[in-house]
């Protein structure tokens, strides 16, 4: 084997050809399974897309680099399931563009974070992490109290719809209004929001100030949605425990 490699190094074109072959084999191994992804990945029947407000929060989550310290993927290991909950299914991320599974855990995994803490806890934690977790090394995000810019939400929903996320035309058209309505349950627009997204998404003022829509509202709404878009993982865990 060493002699073969030595001979390849002496013949540059042979070395180039060997590199191409090796890279091609690796590429085929990674790419080929994607051709059968529709058959191997089961889409949860109850999977719902993110609401406009949750989607805006996801954008802030990505903008602030939260994914660099927090994964959103529970592995199928007993200690992970005990700590975080049911292991992650590929189908859960079918509407995520890009997906945020990751492997970095400077902070805990967030895949099952939804409803684990109150909105008030999240708000306090984002504004001053050490007030809630004294040993935390997470930075504070005081600028999240700024007003949320909803101007591109319709375009975002339209782009995701082209990628297969089930946003109907009326959802796209009402994206800005629905983002505001989700944080104002007593408003007239809340009825339209419920008609388009149903009762599963949380409908409330996430930062406890319904007079204005802030980036805190959006990010907390997104964090509270994690692990709540489908019940499929919880169903599998229940079946295996019986």
PDB file of N, CA, C and O in Angstrom, residues 57-72 100 104-108 110 126 138-139 141 144 219 222-223 226:
ATOM      1  N   UNK A  57     -38.879  34.909  15.491  1.00  0.00           N
ATOM      2  CA  UNK A  57     -38.034  34.558  16.626  1.00  0.00           C
ATOM      3  C   UNK A  57     -36.912  33.615  16.218  1.00  0.00           C
ATOM      4  O   UNK A  57     -35.782  33.729  16.707  1.00  0.00           O
ATOM      5  N   UNK A  58     -37.212  32.712  15.310  1.00  0.00           N
ATOM      6  CA  UNK A  58     -36.170  31.796  14.811  1.00  0.00           C
ATOM      7  C   UNK A  58     -35.088  32.581  14.079  1.00  0.00           C
ATOM      8  O   UNK A  58     -33.898  32.279  14.185  1.00  0.00           O
ATOM      9  N   UNK A  59     -35.513  33.602  13.329  1.00  0.00           N
ATOM     10  CA  UNK A  59     -34.540  34.448  12.650  1.00  0.00           C
ATOM     11  C   UNK A  59     -33.627  35.167  13.631  1.00  0.00           C
ATOM     12  O   UNK A  59     -32.420  35.300  13.407  1.00  0.00           O
ATOM     13  N   UNK A  60     -34.206  35.635  14.736  1.00  0.00           N
ATOM     14  CA  UNK A  60     -33.407  36.303  15.777  1.00  0.00           C
ATOM     15  C   UNK A  60     -32.469  35.294  16.437  1.00  0.00           C
ATOM     16  O   UNK A  60     -31.299  35.603  16.720  1.00  0.00           O
ATOM     17  N   UNK A  61     -32.964  34.100  16.684  1.00  0.00           N
ATOM     18  CA  UNK A  61     -32.162  33.021  17.264  1.00  0.00           C
ATOM     19  C   UNK A  61     -30.923  32.758  16.406  1.00  0.00           C
ATOM     20  O   UNK A  61     -29.803  32.611  16.911  1.00  0.00           O
ATOM     21  N   UNK A  62     -31.110  32.723  15.088  1.00  0.00           N
ATOM     22  CA  UNK A  62     -29.989  32.512  14.172  1.00  0.00           C
ATOM     23  C   UNK A  62     -29.095  33.747  14.130  1.00  0.00           C
ATOM     24  O   UNK A  62     -27.865  33.644  14.153  1.00  0.00           O
ATOM     25  N   UNK A  63     -29.708  34.922  14.071  1.00  0.00           N
ATOM     26  CA  UNK A  63     -28.947  36.178  14.017  1.00  0.00           C
ATOM     27  C   UNK A  63     -28.005  36.332  15.202  1.00  0.00           C
ATOM     28  O   UNK A  63     -26.859  36.767  15.040  1.00  0.00           O
ATOM     29  N   UNK A  64     -28.468  35.968  16.383  1.00  0.00           N
ATOM     30  CA  UNK A  64     -27.671  36.140  17.593  1.00  0.00           C
ATOM     31  C   UNK A  64     -26.699  34.985  17.834  1.00  0.00           C
ATOM     32  O   UNK A  64     -25.973  34.981  18.819  1.00  0.00           O
ATOM     33  N   UNK A  65     -26.703  33.998  16.937  1.00  0.00           N
ATOM     34  CA  UNK A  65     -25.756  32.895  17.052  1.00  0.00           C
ATOM     35  C   UNK A  65     -26.062  31.899  18.145  1.00  0.00           C
ATOM     36  O   UNK A  65     -25.164  31.201  18.622  1.00  0.00           O
ATOM     37  N   UNK A  66     -27.323  31.800  18.554  1.00  0.00           N
ATOM     38  CA  UNK A  66     -27.691  30.890  19.643  1.00  0.00           C
ATOM     39  C   UNK A  66     -27.364  29.432  19.295  1.00  0.00           C
ATOM     40  O   UNK A  66     -27.032  28.635  20.185  1.00  0.00           O
ATOM     41  N   UNK A  67     -27.439  29.105  18.007  1.00  0.00           N
ATOM     42  CA  UNK A  67     -27.165  27.740  17.558  1.00  0.00           C
ATOM     43  C   UNK A  67     -25.705  27.342  17.787  1.00  0.00           C
ATOM     44  O   UNK A  67     -25.368  26.147  17.776  1.00  0.00           O
ATOM     45  N   UNK A  68     -24.825  28.312  17.990  1.00  0.00           N
ATOM     46  CA  UNK A  68     -23.406  28.009  18.202  1.00  0.00           C
ATOM     47  C   UNK A  68     -23.154  27.362  19.558  1.00  0.00           C
ATOM     48  O   UNK A  68     -22.140  26.694  19.755  1.00  0.00           O
ATOM     49  N   UNK A  69     -24.075  27.563  20.504  1.00  0.00           N
ATOM     50  CA  UNK A  69     -23.913  27.005  21.856  1.00  0.00           C
ATOM     51  C   UNK A  69     -24.999  26.015  22.227  1.00  0.00           C
ATOM     52  O   UNK A  69     -24.852  25.283  23.214  1.00  0.00           O
ATOM     53  N   UNK A  70     -26.093  26.002  21.488  1.00  0.00           N
ATOM     54  CA  UNK A  70     -27.215  25.122  21.818  1.00  0.00           C
ATOM     55  C   UNK A  70     -27.580  24.255  20.617  1.00  0.00           C
ATOM     56  O   UNK A  70     -27.867  24.779  19.535  1.00  0.00           O
ATOM     57  N   UNK A  71     -27.583  22.956  20.819  1.00  0.00           N
ATOM     58  CA  UNK A  71     -28.072  22.057  19.775  1.00  0.00           C
ATOM     59  C   UNK A  71     -29.588  21.917  19.920  1.00  0.00           C
ATOM     60  O   UNK A  71     -30.175  22.308  20.929  1.00  0.00           O
ATOM     61  N   UNK A  72     -30.213  21.374  18.885  1.00  0.00           N
ATOM     62  CA  UNK A  72     -31.638  21.052  18.932  1.00  0.00           C
ATOM     63  C   UNK A  72     -31.804  19.621  18.429  1.00  0.00           C
ATOM     64  O   UNK A  72     -32.522  19.354  17.477  1.00  0.00           O
ATOM     65  N   UNK A 100     -31.457  23.151  12.516  1.00  0.00           N
ATOM     66  CA  UNK A 100     -30.546  23.616  13.565  1.00  0.00           C
ATOM     67  C   UNK A 100     -30.199  22.501  14.551  1.00  0.00           C
ATOM     68  O   UNK A 100     -30.039  22.745  15.739  1.00  0.00           O
ATOM     69  N   UNK A 104     -23.010  21.133  19.098  1.00  0.00           N
ATOM     70  CA  UNK A 104     -22.310  21.935  20.093  1.00  0.00           C
ATOM     71  C   UNK A 104     -23.208  22.178  21.300  1.00  0.00           C
ATOM     72  O   UNK A 104     -24.354  22.612  21.152  1.00  0.00           O
ATOM     73  N   UNK A 105     -22.691  21.908  22.487  1.00  0.00           N
ATOM     74  CA  UNK A 105     -23.481  22.083  23.700  1.00  0.00           C
ATOM     75  C   UNK A 105     -22.700  22.824  24.769  1.00  0.00           C
ATOM     76  O   UNK A 105     -22.383  22.276  25.819  1.00  0.00           O
ATOM     77  N   UNK A 106     -22.393  24.065  24.504  1.00  0.00           N
ATOM     78  CA  UNK A 106     -21.883  24.910  25.568  1.00  0.00           C
ATOM     79  C   UNK A 106     -23.002  25.128  26.577  1.00  0.00           C
ATOM     80  O   UNK A 106     -22.791  25.175  27.782  1.00  0.00           O
ATOM     81  N   UNK A 107     -24.219  25.258  26.045  1.00  0.00           N
ATOM     82  CA  UNK A 107     -25.432  25.310  26.856  1.00  0.00           C
ATOM     83  C   UNK A 107     -26.247  24.058  26.602  1.00  0.00           C
ATOM     84  O   UNK A 107     -25.896  23.240  25.742  1.00  0.00           O
ATOM     85  N   UNK A 108     -27.349  23.849  27.302  1.00  0.00           N
ATOM     86  CA  UNK A 108     -28.148  22.626  27.142  1.00  0.00           C
ATOM     87  C   UNK A 108     -28.835  22.542  25.794  1.00  0.00           C
ATOM     88  O   UNK A 108     -29.015  23.544  25.104  1.00  0.00           O
ATOM     89  N   UNK A 110     -31.921  22.333  23.313  1.00  0.00           N
ATOM     90  CA  UNK A 110     -33.191  23.054  23.408  1.00  0.00           C
ATOM     91  C   UNK A 110     -34.337  22.387  22.639  1.00  0.00           C
ATOM     92  O   UNK A 110     -35.412  22.967  22.514  1.00  0.00           O
ATOM     93  N   UNK A 126     -33.008  36.000  29.229  1.00  0.00           N
ATOM     94  CA  UNK A 126     -32.401  36.624  28.046  1.00  0.00           C
ATOM     95  C   UNK A 126     -31.814  37.995  28.375  1.00  0.00           C
ATOM     96  O   UNK A 126     -30.778  38.381  27.825  1.00  0.00           O
ATOM     97  N   UNK A 138     -23.705  32.540  29.482  1.00  0.00           N
ATOM     98  CA  UNK A 138     -24.443  33.093  28.348  1.00  0.00           C
ATOM     99  C   UNK A 138     -24.441  34.623  28.414  1.00  0.00           C
ATOM    100  O   UNK A 138     -24.629  35.199  29.483  1.00  0.00           O
ATOM    101  N   UNK A 139     -24.242  35.301  27.280  1.00  0.00           N
ATOM    102  CA  UNK A 139     -24.279  36.766  27.290  1.00  0.00           C
ATOM    103  C   UNK A 139     -25.701  37.279  27.445  1.00  0.00           C
ATOM    104  O   UNK A 139     -26.671  36.568  27.172  1.00  0.00           O
ATOM    105  N   UNK A 141     -28.832  39.888  26.415  1.00  0.00           N
ATOM    106  CA  UNK A 141     -29.337  40.437  25.154  1.00  0.00           C
ATOM    107  C   UNK A 141     -30.332  41.574  25.435  1.00  0.00           C
ATOM    108  O   UNK A 141     -31.520  41.462  25.120  1.00  0.00           O
ATOM    109  N   UNK A 144     -32.982  43.123  22.843  1.00  0.00           N
ATOM    110  CA  UNK A 144     -34.171  42.408  22.379  1.00  0.00           C
ATOM    111  C   UNK A 144     -35.462  43.105  22.778  1.00  0.00           C
ATOM    112  O   UNK A 144     -36.549  42.712  22.333  1.00  0.00           O
ATOM    113  N   UNK A 219     -38.683  35.970  20.045  1.00  0.00           N
ATOM    114  CA  UNK A 219     -37.735  34.934  20.448  1.00  0.00           C
ATOM    115  C   UNK A 219     -38.336  34.007  21.499  1.00  0.00           C
ATOM    116  O   UNK A 219     -38.163  32.782  21.423  1.00  0.00           O
ATOM    117  N   UNK A 222     -40.711  31.650  19.857  1.00  0.00           N
ATOM    118  CA  UNK A 222     -39.991  30.564  19.180  1.00  0.00           C
ATOM    119  C   UNK A 222     -39.481  29.531  20.179  1.00  0.00           C
ATOM    120  O   UNK A 222     -39.649  28.320  19.969  1.00  0.00           O
ATOM    121  N   UNK A 223     -38.883  29.977  21.262  1.00  0.00           N
ATOM    122  CA  UNK A 223     -38.365  29.045  22.262  1.00  0.00           C
ATOM    123  C   UNK A 223     -39.479  28.181  22.850  1.00  0.00           C
ATOM    124  O   UNK A 223     -39.296  26.991  23.105  1.00  0.00           O
ATOM    125  N   UNK A 226     -40.463  25.125  20.603  1.00  0.00           N
ATOM    126  CA  UNK A 226     -39.531  24.016  20.394  1.00  0.00           C
ATOM    127  C   UNK A 226     -40.041  22.740  21.059  1.00  0.00           C
ATOM    128  O   UNK A 226     -40.311  22.701  22.255  1.00  0.00           O
TER     129      UNK A 226
END
